[in-house]
PDB file of C-alpha atoms in Angstrom:
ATOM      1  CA  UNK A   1      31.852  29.651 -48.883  1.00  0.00           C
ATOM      2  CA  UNK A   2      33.877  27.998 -51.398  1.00  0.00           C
ATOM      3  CA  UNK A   3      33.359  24.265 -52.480  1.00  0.00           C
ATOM      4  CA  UNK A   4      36.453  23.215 -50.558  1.00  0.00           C
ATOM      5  CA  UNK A   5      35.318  24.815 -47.210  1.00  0.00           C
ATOM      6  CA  UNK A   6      31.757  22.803 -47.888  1.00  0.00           C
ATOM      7  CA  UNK A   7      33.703  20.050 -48.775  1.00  0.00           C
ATOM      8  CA  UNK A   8      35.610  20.234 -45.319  1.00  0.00           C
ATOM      9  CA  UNK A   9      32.833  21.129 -43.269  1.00  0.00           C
ATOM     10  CA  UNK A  10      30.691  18.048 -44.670  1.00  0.00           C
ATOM     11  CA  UNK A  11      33.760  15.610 -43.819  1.00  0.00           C
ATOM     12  CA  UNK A  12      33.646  16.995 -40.104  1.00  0.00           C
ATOM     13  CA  UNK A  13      30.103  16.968 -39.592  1.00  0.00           C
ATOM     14  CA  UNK A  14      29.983  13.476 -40.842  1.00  0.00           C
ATOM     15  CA  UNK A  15      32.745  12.262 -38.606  1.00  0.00           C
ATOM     16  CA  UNK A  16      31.051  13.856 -35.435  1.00  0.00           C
ATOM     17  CA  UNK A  17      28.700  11.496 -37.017  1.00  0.00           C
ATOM     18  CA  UNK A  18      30.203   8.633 -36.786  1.00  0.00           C
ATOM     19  CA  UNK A  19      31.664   8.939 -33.190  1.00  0.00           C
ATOM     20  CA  UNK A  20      28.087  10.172 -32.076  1.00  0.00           C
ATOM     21  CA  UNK A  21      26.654   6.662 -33.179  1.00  0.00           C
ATOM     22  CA  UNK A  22      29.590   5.167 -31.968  1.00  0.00           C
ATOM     23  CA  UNK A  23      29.511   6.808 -28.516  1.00  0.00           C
ATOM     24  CA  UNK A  24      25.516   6.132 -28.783  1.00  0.00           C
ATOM     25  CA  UNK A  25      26.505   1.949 -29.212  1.00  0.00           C
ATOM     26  CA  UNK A  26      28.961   2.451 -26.508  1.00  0.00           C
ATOM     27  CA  UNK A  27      26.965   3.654 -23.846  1.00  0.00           C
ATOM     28  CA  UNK A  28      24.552   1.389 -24.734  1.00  0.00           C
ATOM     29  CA  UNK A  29      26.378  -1.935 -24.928  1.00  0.00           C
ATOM     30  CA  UNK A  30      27.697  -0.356 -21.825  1.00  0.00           C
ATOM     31  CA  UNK A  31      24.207  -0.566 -20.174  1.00  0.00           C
ATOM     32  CA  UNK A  32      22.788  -3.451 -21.578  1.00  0.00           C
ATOM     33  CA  UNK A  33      26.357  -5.538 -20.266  1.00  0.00           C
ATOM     34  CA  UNK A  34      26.092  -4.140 -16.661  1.00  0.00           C
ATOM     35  CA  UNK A  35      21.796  -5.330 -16.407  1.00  0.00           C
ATOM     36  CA  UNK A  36      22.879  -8.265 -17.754  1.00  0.00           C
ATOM     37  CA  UNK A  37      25.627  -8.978 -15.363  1.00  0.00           C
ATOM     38  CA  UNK A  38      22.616  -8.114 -12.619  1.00  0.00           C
ATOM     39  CA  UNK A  39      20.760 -10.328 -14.337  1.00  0.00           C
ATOM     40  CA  UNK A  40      23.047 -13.458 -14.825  1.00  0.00           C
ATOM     41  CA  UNK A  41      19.875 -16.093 -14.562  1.00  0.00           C
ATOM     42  CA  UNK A  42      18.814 -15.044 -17.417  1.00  0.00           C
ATOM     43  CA  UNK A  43      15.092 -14.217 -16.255  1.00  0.00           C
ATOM     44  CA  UNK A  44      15.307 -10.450 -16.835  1.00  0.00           C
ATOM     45  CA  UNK A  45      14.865  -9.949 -13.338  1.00  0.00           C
ATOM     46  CA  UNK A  46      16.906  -8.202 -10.852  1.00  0.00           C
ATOM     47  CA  UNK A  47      19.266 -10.946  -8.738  1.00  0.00           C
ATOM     48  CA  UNK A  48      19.338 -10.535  -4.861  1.00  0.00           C
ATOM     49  CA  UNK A  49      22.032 -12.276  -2.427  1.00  0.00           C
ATOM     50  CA  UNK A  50      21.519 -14.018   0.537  1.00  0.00           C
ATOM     51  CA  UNK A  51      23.359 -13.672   3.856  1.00  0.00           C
ATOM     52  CA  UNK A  52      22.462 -15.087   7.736  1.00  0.00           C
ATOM     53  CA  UNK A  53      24.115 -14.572  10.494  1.00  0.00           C
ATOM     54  CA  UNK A  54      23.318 -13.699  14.389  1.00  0.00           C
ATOM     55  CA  UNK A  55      21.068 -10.981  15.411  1.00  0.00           C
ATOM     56  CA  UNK A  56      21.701  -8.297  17.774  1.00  0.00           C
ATOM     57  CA  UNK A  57      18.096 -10.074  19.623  1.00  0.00           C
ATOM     58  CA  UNK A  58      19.231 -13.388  21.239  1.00  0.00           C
ATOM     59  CA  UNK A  59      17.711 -16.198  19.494  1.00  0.00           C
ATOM     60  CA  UNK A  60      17.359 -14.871  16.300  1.00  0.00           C
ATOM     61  CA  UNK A  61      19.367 -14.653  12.857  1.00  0.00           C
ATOM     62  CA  UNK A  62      19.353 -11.460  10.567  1.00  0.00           C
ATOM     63  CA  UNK A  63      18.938 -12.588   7.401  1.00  0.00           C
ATOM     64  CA  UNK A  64      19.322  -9.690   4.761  1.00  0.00           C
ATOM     65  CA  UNK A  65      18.239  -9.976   0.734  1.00  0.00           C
ATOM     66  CA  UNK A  66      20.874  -7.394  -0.959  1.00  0.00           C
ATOM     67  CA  UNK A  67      20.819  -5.848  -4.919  1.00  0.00           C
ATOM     68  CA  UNK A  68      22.298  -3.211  -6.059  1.00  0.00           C
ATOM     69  CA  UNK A  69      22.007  -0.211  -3.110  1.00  0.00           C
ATOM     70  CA  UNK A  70      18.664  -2.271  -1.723  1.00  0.00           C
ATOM     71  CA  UNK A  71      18.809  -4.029   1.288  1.00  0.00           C
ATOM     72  CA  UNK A  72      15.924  -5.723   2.596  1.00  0.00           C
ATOM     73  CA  UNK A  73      15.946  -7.498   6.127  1.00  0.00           C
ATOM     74  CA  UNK A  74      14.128 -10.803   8.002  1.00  0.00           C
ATOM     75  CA  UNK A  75      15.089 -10.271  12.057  1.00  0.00           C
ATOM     76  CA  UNK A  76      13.654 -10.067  15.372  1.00  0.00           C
ATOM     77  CA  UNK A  77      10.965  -7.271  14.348  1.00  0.00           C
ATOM     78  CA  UNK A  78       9.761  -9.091  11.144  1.00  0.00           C
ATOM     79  CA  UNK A  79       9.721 -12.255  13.407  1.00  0.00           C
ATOM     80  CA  UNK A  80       5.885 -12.163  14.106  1.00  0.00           C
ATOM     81  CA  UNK A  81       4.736 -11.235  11.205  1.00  0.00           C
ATOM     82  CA  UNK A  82       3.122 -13.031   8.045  1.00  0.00           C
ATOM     83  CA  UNK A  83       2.056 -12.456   4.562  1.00  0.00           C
ATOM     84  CA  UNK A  84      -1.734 -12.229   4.178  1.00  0.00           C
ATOM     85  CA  UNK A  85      -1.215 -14.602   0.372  1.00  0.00           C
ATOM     86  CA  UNK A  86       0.189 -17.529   0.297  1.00  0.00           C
ATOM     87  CA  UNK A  87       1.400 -16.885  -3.224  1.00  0.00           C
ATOM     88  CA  UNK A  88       2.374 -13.636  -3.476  1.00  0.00           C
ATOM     89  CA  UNK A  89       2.444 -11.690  -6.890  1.00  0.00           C
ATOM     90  CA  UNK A  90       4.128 -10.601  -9.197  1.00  0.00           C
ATOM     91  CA  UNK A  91       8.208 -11.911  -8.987  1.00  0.00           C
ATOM     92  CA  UNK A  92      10.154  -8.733  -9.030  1.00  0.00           C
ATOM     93  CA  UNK A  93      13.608 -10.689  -8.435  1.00  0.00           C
ATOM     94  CA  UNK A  94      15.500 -13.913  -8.016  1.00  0.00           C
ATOM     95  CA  UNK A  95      17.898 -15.770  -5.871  1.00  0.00           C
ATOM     96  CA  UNK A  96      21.675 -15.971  -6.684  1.00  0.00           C
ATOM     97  CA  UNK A  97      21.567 -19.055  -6.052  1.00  0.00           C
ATOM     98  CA  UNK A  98      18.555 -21.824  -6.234  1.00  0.00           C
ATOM     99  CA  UNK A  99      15.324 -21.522  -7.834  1.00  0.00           C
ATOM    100  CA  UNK A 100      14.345 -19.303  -4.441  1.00  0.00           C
ATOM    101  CA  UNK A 101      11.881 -16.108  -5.724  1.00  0.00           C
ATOM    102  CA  UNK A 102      11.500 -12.595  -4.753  1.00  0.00           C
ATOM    103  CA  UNK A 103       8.155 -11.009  -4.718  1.00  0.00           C
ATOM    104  CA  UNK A 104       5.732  -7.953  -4.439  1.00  0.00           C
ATOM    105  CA  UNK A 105       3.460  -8.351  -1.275  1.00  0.00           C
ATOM    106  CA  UNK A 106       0.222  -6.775  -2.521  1.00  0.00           C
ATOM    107  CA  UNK A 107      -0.672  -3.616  -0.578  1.00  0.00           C
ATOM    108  CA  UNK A 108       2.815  -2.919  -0.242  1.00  0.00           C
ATOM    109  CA  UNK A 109       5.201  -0.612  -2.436  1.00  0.00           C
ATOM    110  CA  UNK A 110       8.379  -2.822  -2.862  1.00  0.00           C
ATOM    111  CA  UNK A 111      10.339  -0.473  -2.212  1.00  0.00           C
ATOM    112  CA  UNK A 112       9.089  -0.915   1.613  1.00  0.00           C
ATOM    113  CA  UNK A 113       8.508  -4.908   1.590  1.00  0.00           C
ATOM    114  CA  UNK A 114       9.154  -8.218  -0.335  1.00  0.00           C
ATOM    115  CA  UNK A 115       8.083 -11.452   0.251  1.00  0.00           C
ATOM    116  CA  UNK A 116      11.377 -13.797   0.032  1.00  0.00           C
ATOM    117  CA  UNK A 117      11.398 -17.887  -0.907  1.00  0.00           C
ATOM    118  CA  UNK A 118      12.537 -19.237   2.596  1.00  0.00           C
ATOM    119  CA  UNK A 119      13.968 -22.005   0.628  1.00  0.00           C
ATOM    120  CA  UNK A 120      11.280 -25.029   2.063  1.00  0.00           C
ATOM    121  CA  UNK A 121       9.902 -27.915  -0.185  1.00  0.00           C
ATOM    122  CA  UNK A 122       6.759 -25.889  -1.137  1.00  0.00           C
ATOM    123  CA  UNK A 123       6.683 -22.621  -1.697  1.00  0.00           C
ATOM    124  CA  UNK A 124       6.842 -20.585   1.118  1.00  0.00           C
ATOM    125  CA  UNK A 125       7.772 -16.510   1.687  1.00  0.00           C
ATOM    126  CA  UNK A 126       8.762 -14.479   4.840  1.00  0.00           C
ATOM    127  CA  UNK A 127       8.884 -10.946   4.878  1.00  0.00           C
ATOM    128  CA  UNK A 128      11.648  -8.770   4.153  1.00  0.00           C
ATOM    129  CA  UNK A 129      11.894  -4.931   5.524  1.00  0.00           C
ATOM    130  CA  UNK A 130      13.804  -2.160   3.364  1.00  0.00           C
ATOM    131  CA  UNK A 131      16.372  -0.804   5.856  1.00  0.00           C
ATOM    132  CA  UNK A 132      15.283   2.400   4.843  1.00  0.00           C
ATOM    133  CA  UNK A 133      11.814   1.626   6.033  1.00  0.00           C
ATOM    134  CA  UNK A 134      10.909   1.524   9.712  1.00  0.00           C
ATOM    135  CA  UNK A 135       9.632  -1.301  11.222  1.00  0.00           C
ATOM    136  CA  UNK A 136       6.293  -1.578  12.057  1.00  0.00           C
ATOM    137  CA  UNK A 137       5.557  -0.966  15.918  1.00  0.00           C
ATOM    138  CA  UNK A 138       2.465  -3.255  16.837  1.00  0.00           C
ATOM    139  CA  UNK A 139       3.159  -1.300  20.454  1.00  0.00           C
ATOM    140  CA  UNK A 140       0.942   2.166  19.390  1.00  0.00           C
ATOM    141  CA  UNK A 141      -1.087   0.422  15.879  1.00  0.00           C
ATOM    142  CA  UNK A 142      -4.379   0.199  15.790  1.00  0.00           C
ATOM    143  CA  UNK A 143      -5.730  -3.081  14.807  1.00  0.00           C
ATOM    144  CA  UNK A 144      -9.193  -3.655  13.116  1.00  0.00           C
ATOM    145  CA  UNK A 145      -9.682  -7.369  13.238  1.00  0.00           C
ATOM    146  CA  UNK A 146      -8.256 -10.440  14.669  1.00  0.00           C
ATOM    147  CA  UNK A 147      -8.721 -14.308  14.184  1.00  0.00           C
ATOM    148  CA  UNK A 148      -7.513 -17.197  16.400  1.00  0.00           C
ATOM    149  CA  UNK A 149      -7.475 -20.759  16.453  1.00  0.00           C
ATOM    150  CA  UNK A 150      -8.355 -23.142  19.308  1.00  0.00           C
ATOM    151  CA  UNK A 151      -7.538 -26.546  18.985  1.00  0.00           C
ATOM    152  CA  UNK A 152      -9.925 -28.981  20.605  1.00  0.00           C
ATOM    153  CA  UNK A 153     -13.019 -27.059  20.489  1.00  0.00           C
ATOM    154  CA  UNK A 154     -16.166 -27.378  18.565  1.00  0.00           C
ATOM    155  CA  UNK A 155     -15.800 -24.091  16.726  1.00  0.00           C
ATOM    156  CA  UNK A 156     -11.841 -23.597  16.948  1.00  0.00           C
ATOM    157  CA  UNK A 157     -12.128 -20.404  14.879  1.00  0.00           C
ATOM    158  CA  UNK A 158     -12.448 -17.225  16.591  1.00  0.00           C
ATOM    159  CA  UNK A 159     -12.935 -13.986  14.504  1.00  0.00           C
ATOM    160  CA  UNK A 160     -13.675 -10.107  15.694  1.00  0.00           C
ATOM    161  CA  UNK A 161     -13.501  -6.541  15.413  1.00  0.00           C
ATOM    162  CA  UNK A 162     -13.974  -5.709  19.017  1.00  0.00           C
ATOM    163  CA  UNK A 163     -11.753  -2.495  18.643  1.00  0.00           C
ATOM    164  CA  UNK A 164     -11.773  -2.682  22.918  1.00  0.00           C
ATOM    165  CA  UNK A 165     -10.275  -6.996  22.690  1.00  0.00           C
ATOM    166  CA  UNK A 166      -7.765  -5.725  20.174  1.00  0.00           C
ATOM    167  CA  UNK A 167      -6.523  -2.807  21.962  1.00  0.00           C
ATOM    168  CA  UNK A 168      -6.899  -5.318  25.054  1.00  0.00           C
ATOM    169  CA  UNK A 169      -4.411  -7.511  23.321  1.00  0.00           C
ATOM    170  CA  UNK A 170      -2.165  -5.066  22.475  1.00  0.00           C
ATOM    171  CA  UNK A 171      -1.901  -4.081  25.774  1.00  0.00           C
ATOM    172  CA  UNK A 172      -1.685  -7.507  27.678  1.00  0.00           C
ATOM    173  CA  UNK A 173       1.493  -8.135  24.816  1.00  0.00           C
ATOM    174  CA  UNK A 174       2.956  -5.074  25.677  1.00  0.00           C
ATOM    175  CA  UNK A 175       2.560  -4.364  29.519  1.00  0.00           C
ATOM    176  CA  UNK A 176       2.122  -8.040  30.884  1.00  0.00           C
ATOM    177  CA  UNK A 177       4.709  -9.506  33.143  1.00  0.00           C
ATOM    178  CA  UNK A 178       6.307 -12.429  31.637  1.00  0.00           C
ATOM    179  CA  UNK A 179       6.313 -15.379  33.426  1.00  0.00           C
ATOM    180  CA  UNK A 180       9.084 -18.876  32.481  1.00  0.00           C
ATOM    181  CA  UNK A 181       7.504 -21.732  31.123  1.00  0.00           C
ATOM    182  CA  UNK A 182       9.912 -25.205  31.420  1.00  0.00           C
ATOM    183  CA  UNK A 183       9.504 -28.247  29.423  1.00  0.00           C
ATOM    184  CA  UNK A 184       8.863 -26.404  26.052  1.00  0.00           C
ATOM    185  CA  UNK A 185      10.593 -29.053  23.441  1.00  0.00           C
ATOM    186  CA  UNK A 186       9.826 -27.947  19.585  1.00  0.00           C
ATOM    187  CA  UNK A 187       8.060 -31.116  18.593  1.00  0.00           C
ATOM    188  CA  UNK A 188       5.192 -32.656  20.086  1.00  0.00           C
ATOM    189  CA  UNK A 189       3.206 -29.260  20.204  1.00  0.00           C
ATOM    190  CA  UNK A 190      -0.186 -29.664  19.813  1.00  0.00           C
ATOM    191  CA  UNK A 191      -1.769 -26.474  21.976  1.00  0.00           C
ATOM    192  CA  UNK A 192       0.403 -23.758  19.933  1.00  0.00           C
ATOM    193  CA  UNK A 193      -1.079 -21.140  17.504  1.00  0.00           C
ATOM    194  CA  UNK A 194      -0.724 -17.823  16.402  1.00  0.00           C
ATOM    195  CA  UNK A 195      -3.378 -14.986  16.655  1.00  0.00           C
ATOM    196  CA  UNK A 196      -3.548 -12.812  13.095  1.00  0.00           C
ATOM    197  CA  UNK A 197      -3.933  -9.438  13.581  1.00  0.00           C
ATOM    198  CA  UNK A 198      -4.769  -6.765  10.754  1.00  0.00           C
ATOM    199  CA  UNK A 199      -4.203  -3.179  10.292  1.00  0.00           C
ATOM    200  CA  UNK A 200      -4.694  -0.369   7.995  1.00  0.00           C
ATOM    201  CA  UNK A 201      -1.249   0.674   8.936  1.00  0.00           C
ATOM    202  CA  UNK A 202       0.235  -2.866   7.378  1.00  0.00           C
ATOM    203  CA  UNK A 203      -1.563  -3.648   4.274  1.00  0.00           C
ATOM    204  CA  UNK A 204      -0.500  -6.856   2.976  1.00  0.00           C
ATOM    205  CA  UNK A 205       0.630  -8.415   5.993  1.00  0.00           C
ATOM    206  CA  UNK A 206      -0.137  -9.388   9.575  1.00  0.00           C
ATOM    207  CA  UNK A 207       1.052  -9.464  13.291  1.00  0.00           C
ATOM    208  CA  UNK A 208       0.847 -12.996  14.406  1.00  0.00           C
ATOM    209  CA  UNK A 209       1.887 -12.816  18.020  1.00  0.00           C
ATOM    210  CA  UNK A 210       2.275 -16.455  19.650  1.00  0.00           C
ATOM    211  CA  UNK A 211      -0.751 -18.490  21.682  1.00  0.00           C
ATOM    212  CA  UNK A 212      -0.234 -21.248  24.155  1.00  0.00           C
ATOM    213  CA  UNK A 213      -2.660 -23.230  25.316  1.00  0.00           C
ATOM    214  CA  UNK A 214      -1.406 -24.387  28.705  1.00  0.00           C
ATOM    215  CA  UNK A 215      -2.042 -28.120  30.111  1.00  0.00           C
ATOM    216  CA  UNK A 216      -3.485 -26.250  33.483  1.00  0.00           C
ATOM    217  CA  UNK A 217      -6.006 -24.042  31.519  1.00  0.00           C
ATOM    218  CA  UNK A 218      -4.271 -20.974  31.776  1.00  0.00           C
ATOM    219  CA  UNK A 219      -2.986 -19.224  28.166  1.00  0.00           C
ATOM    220  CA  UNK A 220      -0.324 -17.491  27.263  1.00  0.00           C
ATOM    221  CA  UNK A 221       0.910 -15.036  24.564  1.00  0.00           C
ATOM    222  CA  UNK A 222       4.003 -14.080  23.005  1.00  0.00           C
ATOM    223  CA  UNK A 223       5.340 -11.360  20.652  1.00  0.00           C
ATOM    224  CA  UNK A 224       7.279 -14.512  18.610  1.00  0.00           C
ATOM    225  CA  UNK A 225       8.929 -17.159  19.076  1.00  0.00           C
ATOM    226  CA  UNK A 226      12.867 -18.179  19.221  1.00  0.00           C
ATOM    227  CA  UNK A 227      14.172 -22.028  18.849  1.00  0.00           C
ATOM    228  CA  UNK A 228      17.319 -23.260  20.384  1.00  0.00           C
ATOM    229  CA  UNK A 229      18.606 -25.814  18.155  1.00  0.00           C
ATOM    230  CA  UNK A 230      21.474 -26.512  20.326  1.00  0.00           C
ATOM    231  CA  UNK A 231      19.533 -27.988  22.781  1.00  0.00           C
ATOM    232  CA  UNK A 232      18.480 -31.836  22.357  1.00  0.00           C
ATOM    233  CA  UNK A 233      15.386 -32.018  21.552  1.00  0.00           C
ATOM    234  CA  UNK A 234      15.375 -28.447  20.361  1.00  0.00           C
ATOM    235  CA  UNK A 235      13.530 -25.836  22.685  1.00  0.00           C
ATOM    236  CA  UNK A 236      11.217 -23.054  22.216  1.00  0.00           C
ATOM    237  CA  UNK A 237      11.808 -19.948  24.257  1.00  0.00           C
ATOM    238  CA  UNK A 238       9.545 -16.731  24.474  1.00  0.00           C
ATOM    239  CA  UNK A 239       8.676 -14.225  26.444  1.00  0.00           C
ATOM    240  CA  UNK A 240       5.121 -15.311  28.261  1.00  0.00           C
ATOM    241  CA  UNK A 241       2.671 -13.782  29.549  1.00  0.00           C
ATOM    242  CA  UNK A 242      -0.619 -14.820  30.739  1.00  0.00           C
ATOM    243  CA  UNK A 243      -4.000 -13.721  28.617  1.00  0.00           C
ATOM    244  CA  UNK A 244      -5.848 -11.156  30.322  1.00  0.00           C
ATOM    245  CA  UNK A 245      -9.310 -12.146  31.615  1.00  0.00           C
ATOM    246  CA  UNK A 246     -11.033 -10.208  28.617  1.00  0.00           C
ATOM    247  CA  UNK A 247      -8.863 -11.897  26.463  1.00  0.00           C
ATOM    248  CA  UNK A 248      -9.046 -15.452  28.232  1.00  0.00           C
ATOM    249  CA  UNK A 249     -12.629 -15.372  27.891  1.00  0.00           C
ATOM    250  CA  UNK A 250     -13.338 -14.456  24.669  1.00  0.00           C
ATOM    251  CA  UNK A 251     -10.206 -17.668  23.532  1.00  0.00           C
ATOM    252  CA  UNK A 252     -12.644 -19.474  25.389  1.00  0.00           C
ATOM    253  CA  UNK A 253     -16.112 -19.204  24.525  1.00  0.00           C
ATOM    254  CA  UNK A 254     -18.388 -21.448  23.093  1.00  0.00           C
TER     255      UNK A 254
END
């Protein structure tokens, strides 16, 4: 090969160079200005929006947290159920808007729950579902322990792992008749709890189905609870149905 064709041939591999390295910065500014745009706050964390509107259950809203191709969901079947923390770790994401947080629920992969900032004074999460993930059906779970509170009573908390009483209250939820209840207004409720209800099958969170403790004696449980803010004062609706005798007597023992 003669000097010119090295010549030559060095001046093209050098300019394949150049537009290598300069395709290289391309693709990279490229990148690093589309994760910035999805992360405009600044924090280095992914940026979810936040919509509400009605659900296809009367009574309650669909609230979704969106990023990217994730969708995450708060509606009727996340409705009764609560993170086991209070402060859920680590923040995987952030709000649009607000100082509102998203976080891992430990125990769960996030790519099948987050714990969302309901936006209250202190710091306070709900659950969110991935749409891809199906929701969990309390109706055939098996349960492992349960804890409820009784107000007025010398010991008001109950705790057990009575795998009959849990399947007992699984069933009363789920094949009880459901009876009205009238006068319900949202404040002034002193006799209203929530039984917590763990299972292997929902690490990191629990069902909290609804407990009344009626004026007569008689109790009552519900799956959740929906407020009508319409009404003046606002009203609580469920469906109600009367504890079991198993159930009854073990909400009221000594």
């Amino acid at each position: 090969m003669t000097k010119k064709q090295w010549f030559i041939l060095a001046a093209a591999l050098l300019a394949l160079g150049v537009i290598g390295v300069a395709l290289v910065l391309a693709l990279a500014l490229g990148f690093f200005a589309g994760h910035q745009e999805a992360t405009a706050d600044g924090s280095g964390l992914p940026v979810y929006t936040s919509e509400q509107s009605a659900s296809s259950h009367a009574g309650y809203r669909h609230s979704t947290l969106t990023c990217g191709n994730d969708v995450f969901v708060n509606d009727y079947e996340e409705s009764a159920l609560q993170i086991m923390t209070s402060d859920p770790k680590p923040v995987t994401g952030r709000m649009a808007f607000g100082d509102g947080k998203i976080c891992a629920i430990p125990g769960q992969p996030v790519t099948a729950y987050v714990a969302g900032d309901c936006g209250s004074e202190m710091p306070a999460y709900v659950p969110y579902r991935n749409i891809k993930q199906p929701p969990f059906d309390w109706r055939t779970a098996t349960f492992r322990e349960m804890t409820a509170y009784r107000p007025d009573r010398r010991n008001p908390y109950l705790t057990t792992t009575n795998a009959a009483l849990l399947a007992e209250i699984v069933r009363n939820l789920r094949d009880g008749a459901s009876v009205e209840l009238s006068e319900f207004p949202f404040t002034g409720v002193t006799n209203l709890d929530t039984i917590k209800m763990t299972s292997d099958q929902l690490p990191g969170l629990m069902f909290c189905p609804s407990v009344y403790y009626y004026g007569n004696g008689t109790i009552y449980l519900a799956e959740s609870l929906m407020m009508d803010a319409t009404a003046t004062p606002p009203q609580l609706h469920a469906r109600w149905i009367p504890a079991s005798p198993p159930l009854t007597q073990w909400l009221k023992s000594p």
